[in-house]
Coordinates of C-alpha atoms and ligand atoms in Angstrom, one line a residue:
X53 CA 0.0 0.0 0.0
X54 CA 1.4 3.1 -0.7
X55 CA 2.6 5.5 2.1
X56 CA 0.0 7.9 2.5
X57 CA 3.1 10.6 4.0
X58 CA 5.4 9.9 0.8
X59 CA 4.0 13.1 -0.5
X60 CA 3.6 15.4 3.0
X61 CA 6.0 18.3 2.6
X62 CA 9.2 18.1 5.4
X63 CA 8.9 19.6 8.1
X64 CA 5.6 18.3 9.7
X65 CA 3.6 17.0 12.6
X66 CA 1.4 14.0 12.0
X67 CA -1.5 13.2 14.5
X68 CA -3.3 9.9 13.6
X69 CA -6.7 10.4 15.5
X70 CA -7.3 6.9 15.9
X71 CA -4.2 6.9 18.2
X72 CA -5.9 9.5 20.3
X73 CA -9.1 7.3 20.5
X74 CA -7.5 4.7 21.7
X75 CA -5.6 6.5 24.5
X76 CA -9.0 8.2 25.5
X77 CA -10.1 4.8 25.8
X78 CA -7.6 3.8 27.9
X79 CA -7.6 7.1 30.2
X80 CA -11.5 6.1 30.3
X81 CA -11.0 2.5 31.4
X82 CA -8.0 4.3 34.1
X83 CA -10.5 6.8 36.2
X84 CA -13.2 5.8 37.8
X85 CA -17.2 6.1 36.7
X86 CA -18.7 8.6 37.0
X87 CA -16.2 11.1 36.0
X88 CA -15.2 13.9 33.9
X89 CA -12.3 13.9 31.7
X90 CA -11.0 17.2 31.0
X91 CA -8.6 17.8 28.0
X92 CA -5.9 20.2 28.5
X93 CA -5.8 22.1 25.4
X94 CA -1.7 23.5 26.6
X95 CA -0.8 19.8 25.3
X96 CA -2.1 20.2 21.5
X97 CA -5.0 22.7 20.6
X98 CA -5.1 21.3 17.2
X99 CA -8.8 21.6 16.3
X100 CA -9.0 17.7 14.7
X101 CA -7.6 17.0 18.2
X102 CA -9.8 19.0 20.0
X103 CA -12.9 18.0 17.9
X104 CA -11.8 14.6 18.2
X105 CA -11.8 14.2 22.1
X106 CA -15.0 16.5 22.5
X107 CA -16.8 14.2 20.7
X108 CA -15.8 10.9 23.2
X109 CA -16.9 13.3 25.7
X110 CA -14.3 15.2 26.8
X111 CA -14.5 18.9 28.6
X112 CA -12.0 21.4 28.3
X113 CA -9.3 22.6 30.6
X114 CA -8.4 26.1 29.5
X115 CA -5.5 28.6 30.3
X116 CA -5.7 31.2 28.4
X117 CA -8.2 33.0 25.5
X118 CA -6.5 31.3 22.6
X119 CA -7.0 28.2 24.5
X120 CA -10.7 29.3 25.2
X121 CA -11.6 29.9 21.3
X122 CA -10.2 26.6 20.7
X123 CA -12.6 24.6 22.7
X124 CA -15.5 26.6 21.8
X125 CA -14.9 26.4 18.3
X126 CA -14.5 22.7 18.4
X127 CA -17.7 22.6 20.2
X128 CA -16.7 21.3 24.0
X129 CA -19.8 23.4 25.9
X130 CA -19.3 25.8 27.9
X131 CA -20.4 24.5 30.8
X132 CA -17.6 21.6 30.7
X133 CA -15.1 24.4 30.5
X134 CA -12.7 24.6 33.3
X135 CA -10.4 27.9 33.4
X136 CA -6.9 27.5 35.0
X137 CA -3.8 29.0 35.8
X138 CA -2.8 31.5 38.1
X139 CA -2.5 35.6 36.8
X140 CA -6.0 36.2 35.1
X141 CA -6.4 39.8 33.3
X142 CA -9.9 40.9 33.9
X143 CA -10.4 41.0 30.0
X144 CA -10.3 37.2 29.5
X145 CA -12.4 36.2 32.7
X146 CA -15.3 38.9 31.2
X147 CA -14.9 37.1 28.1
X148 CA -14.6 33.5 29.4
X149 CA -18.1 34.8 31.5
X150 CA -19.5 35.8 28.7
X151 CA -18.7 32.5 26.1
X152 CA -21.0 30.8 28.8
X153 CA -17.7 29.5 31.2
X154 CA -18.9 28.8 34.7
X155 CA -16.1 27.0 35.7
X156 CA -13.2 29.1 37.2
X157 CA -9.8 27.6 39.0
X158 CA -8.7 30.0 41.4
X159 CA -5.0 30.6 43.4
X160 CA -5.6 33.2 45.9
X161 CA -8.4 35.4 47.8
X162 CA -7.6 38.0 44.9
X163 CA -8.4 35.2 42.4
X164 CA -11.4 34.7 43.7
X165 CA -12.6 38.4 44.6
X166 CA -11.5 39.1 40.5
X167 CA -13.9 36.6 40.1
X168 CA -16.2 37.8 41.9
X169 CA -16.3 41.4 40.5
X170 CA -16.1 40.0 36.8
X171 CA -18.7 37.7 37.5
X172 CA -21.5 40.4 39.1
X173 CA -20.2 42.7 36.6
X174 CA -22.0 41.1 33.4
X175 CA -25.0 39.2 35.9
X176 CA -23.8 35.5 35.7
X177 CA -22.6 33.9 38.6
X178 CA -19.4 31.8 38.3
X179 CA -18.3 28.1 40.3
X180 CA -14.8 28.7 41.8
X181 CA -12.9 25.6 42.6
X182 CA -10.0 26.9 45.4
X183 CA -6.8 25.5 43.7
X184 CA -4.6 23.5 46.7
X185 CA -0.8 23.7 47.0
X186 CA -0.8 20.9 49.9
X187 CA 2.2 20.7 52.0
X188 CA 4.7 18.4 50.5
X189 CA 4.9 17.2 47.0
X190 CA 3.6 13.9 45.2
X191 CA 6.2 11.7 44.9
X192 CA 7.7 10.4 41.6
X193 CA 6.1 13.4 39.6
X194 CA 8.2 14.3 36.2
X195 CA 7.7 17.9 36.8
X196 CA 6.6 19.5 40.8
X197 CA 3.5 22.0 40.4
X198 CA 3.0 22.0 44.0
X199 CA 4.0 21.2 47.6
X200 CA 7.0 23.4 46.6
X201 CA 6.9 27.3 46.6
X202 CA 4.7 27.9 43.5
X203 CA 2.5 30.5 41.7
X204 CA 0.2 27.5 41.6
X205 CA -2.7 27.2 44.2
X206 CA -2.8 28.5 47.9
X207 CA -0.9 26.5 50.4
X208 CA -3.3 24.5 52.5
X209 CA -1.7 25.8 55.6
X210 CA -2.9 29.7 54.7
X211 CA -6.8 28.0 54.2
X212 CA -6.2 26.2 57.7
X213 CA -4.9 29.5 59.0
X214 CA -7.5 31.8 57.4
X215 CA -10.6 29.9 56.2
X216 CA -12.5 33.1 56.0
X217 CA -10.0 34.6 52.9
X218 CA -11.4 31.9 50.7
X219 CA -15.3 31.8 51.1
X220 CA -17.6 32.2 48.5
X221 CA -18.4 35.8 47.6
X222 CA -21.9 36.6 45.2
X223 CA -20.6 36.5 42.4
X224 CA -17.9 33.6 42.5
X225 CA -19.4 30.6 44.7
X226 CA -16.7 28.4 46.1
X227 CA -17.6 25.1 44.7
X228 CA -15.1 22.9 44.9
X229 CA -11.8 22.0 45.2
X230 CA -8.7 21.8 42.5
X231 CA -5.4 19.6 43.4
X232 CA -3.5 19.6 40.1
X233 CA -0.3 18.4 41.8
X234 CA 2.2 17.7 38.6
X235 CA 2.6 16.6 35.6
X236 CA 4.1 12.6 34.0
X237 CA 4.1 10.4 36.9
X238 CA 6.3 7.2 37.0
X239 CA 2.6 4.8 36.8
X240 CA 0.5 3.4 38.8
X241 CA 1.2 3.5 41.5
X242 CA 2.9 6.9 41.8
X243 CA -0.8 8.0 40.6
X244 CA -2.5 6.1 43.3
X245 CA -0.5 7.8 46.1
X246 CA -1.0 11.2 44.3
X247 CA -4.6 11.0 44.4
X248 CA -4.6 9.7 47.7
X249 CA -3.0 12.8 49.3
X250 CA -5.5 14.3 46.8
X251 CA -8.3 12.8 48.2
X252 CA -6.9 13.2 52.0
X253 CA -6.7 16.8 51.3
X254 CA -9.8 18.1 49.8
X255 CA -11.8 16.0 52.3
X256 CA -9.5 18.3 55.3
X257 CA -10.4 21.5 53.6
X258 CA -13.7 20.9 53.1
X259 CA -13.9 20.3 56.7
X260 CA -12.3 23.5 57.1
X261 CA -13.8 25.7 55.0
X262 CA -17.1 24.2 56.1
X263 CA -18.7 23.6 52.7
X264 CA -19.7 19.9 50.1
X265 CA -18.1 20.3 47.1
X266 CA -20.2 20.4 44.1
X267 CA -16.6 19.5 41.5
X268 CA -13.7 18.3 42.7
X269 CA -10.9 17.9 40.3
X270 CA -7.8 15.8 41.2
X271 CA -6.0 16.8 38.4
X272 CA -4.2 13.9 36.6
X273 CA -0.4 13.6 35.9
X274 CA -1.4 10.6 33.7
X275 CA 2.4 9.7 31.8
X276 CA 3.6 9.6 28.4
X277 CA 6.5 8.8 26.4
X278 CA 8.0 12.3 25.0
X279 CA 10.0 11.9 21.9
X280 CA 11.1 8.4 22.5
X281 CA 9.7 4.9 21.1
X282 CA 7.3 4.0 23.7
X283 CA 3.7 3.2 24.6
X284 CA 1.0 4.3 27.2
X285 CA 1.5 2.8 30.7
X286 CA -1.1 -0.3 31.6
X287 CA -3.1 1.3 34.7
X288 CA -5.5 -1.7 35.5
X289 CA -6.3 -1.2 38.5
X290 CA -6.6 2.4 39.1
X291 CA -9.9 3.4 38.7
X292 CA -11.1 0.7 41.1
X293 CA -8.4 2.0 43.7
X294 CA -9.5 5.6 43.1
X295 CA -13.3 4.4 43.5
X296 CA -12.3 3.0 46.7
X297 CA -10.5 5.9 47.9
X298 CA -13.4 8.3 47.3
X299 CA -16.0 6.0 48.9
X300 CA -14.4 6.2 51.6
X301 CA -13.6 10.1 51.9
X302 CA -16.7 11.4 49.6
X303 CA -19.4 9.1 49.9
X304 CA -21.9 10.7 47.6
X305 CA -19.3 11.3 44.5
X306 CA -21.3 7.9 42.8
X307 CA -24.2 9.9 42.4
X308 CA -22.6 12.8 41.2
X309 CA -21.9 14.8 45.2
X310 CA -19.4 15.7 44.7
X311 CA -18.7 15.3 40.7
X312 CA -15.0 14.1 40.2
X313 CA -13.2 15.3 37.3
X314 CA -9.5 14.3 35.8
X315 CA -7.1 16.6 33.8
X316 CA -4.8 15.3 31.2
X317 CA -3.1 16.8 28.2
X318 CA -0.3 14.5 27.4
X319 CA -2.0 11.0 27.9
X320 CA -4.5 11.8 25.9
X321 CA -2.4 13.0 23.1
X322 CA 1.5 12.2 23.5
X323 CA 1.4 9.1 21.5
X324 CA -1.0 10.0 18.2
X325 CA 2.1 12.5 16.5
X326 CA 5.1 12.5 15.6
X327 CA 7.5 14.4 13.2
X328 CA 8.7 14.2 10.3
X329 CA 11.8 16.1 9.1
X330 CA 14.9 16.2 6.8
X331 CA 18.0 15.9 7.4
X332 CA 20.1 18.7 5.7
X333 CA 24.0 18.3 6.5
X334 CA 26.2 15.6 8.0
X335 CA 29.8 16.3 8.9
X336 CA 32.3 15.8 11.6
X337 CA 33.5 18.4 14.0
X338 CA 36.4 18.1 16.6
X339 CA 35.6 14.8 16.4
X340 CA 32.1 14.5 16.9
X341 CA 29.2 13.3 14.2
X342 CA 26.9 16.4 13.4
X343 CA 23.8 15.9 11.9
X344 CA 21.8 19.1 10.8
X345 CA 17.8 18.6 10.9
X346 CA 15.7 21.3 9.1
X347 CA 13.5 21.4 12.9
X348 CA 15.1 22.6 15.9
X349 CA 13.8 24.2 19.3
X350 CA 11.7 26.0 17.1
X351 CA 9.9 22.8 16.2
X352 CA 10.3 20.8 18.8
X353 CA 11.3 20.5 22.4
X354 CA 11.5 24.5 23.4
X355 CA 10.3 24.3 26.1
X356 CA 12.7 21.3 27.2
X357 CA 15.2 24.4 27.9
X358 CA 12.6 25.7 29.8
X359 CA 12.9 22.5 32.1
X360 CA 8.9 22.3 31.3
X361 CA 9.7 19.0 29.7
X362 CA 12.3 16.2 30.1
X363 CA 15.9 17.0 27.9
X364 CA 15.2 16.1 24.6
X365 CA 17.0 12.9 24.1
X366 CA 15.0 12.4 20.5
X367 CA 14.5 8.5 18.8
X368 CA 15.3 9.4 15.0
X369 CA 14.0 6.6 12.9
X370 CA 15.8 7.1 9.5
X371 CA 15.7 5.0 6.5
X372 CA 17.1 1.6 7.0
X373 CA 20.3 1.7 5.0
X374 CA 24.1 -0.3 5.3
X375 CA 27.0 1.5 7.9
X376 CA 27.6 1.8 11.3
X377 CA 25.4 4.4 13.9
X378 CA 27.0 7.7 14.6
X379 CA 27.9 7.4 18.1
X380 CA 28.2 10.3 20.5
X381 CA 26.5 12.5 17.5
X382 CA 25.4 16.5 18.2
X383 CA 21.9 16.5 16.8
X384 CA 21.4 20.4 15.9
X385 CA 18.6 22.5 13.7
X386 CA 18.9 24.8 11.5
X387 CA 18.7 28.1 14.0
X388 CA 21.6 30.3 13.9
X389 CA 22.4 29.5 18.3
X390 CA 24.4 27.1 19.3
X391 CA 21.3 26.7 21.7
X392 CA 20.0 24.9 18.8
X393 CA 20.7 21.2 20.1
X394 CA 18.5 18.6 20.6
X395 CA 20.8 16.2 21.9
X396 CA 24.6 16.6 22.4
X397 CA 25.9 12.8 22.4
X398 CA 23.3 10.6 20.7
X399 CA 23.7 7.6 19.0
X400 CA 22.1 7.9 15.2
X401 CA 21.8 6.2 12.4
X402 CA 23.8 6.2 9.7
X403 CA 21.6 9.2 7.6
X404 CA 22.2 11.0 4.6
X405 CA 21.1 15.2 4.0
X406 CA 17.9 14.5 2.1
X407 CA 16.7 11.5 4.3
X408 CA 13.6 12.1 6.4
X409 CA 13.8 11.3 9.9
X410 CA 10.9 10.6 12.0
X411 CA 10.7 11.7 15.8
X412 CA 7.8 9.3 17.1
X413 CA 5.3 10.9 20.1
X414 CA 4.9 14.2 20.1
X415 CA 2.0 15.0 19.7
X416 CA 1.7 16.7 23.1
X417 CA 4.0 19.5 23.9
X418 CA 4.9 19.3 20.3
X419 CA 4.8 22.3 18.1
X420 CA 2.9 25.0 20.3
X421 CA 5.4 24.1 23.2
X422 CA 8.4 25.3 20.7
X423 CA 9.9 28.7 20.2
X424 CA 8.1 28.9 16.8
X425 CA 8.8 32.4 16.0
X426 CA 12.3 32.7 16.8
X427 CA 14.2 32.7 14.1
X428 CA 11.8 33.1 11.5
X429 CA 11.9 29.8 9.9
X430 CA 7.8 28.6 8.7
X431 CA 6.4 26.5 11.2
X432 CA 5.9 22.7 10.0
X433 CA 2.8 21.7 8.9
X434 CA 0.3 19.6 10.4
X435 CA -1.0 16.6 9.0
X436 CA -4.3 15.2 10.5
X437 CA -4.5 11.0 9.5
X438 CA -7.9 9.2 10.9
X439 CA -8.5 5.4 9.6
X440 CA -5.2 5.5 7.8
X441 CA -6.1 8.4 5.7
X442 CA -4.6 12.2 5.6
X443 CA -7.9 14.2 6.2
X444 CA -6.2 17.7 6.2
X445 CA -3.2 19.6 5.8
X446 CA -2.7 22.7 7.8
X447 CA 0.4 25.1 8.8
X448 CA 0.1 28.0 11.5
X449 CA 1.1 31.3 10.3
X450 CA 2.8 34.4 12.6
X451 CA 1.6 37.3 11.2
X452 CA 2.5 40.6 12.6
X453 CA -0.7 43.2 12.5
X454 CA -0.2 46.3 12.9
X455 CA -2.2 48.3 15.7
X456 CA -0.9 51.7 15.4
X457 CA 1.3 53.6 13.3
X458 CA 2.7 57.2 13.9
X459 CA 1.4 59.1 10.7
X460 CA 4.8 59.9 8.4
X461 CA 6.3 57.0 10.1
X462 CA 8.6 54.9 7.2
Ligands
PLP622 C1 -3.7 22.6 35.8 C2 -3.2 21.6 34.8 N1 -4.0 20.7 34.4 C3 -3.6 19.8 33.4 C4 -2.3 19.8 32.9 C5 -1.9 18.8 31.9 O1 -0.8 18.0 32.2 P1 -0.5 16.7 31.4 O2 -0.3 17.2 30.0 O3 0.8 16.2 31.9 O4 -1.6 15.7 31.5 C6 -1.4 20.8 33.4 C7 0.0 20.9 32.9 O5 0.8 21.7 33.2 C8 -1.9 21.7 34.3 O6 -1.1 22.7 34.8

């Protein structure tokens, strides 16, 4: 059969949407019923994506207003919107308010009063869920969010102290709790103790606060392989541990008292892309293999520097050919900064310039995790595939737009 790629322009993502099926099915089967999934759109707001995991049901876990237009448009409702992240501008909570958004994550008693006053502003009262930072962090997490010093959350021991900061106001009802603890847990059963200080938490502060959570949302962590040959982790017994967990600490969560919802960005989506780009020089330098790709940080992996995500230590499938591996090879794109390494000693195949290498899951914290406009190169396209087929093409584009000018100006 003939490769349905062969004739995809270099560089480009590929997202195969019946890999993203089958790892919501497997995130379904991993949480317990009844639940809310909740996609977080920072892993890959591709619309097919989006559209995709909407239609299984998903909700939407939202940071920002370009992350906001992207779930409306693919049609998650509004009312299984939840908005996160700490440092809100009034501007995108009015307009979150107004798109129909009643759920709002909040990190501080002036999160919640800017809720408040955005929310009596236009008439429609919003559902706060307090965000937690508990006391020590989950263990085996990839990245900490919490339980460390963090712009993330309020520290349980200021709601203990102070209860009367966080109650509900008129316009923003405090309706729940949100422990998003961290991100790419080692598996199962670094999950399970996760959620149970999750669990054992929110039960405390509700006590404390005095009040029954209408959503409590444990957050996720849920792993994925990033840039390396790999498949989801088997979780088979989580959702009947979680089940048991919340029996015991929130009785009524089976019929919906509280609702429980799960976050998860790169389970859902790690493992459905990958990408596809050319290899433009090979040489040796002070003694050390130097392959050129025509993708770089700006591609893929910006954020790697960032220490958001693991080093980059990429798998590059390359055409099978005769020769030995380049060992202890500099794997560099094409951005003028040295910065503009991928890996510093990897072991590659023997390519040529012209071959096409394929990095394999990335299709979470791909392309809109990069530092796309530095430089200047085009961003990659992006190729959707769903039952084996490419469905649509599509490339971003960074257009500057001009929003004043001084009049004679050149
Ligand atoms: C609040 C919140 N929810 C969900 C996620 C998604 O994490 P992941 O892609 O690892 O599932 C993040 C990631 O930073 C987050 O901050």
């Amino acid at each position: 059969m003939a490769d349905p790629l062969a004739a995809i322009e270099t560089p480009a993502y590929v997202y195969d949407l019946d890999e993203a099926r089958r790892a919501h099915a497997l995130l379904r089967a991993a949480v317990p019923e009844p639940s809310w999934i909740l996609y977080s759109l920072k892993a890959n707001p591709h619309p097919a994506i989006v559209r995709t995991l909407r239609a299984l049901g998903c909700g939407a876990e939202i940071s920002s207003r370009g992350e906001l237009a992207a779930a409306l448009e693919a049609g998650v409702p509004a009312e299984r919107v939840l908005l996160t992240g700490p440092g809100r501008r009034d501007r995108e909570l009015a307009e979150a308010l107004e798109a129909g958004v009643r759920w709002f994550s909040v990190d501080s008693p002036l999160g919640l009063a800017q809720v408040d006053l955005a929310a009596r502003a236009l008439g429609a009262p919003a559902r706060c869920l307090l965000r937690i930072n508990g006391p020590t962090p989950a263990p085996g997490q990839g990245l900490t969010m919490t339980g460390v010093a963090s712009q993330f959350g309020a520290d349980a021991e200021w709601i203990e102290r102070e209860p009367a900061s966080f109650r509900s106001a008129a316009g923003a009802r405090l309706a729940g709790l949100h422990l998003y603890m961290g991100t790419n847990l080692a598996g199962e059963d670094a999950l399970a103790g996760q959620f149970q200080m999750a669990i054992a938490t929110a039960r405390r502060l509700t006590g404390v606060l005095s009040f029954e959570p209408e959503l409590l949302s444990l957050g996720g962590g849920f792993p994925a392989p990033f840039a390396r040959e790999g498949s989801l982790p088997e979780l088979p017994n989580l959702a009947r541990r979680l089940a048991d967990m919340l029996d015991g600490a929130f009785p009524g969560w089976r019929r919906g008292s509280p609702r429980v919802a799960f976050e998860s960005g790169r389970f859902l989506t790690g493992t459905s892309g990958s990408l596809l780009t050319r290899v433009l020089d090979v040489k040796c330098s002070h003694g050390q293999p130097v392959v050129v790709l025509e993708s770089g940080i700006n591609h893929l992996g910006g954020m790697s520097g960032l220490r958001r995500l693991p080093p980059l230590v990429p798998d590059l499938h390359a055409p099978v050919r005769d020769g030995e591996p380049l060992a202890n090879a500099i794997v560099a794109g094409p951005l003028c900064t040295p910065l503009d390494t991928w890996a510093r000693s990897a072991t590659v195949a023997p390519v040529r310039p012209g071959d096409v290498v394929r990095v394999p899951n990335v299709g979470a914290y791909g392309l809109t995790a990069s530092l796309l406009a530095f430089l200047g190169h085009p961003p990659p396209r992006e190729v959707v595939v769903d039952g084996g087929r490419v469905v649509e093409v599509s490339q971003l584009t960074l257009n500057r737009q001009t929003l004043s000018a001084s009049p004679g100006g050149d």
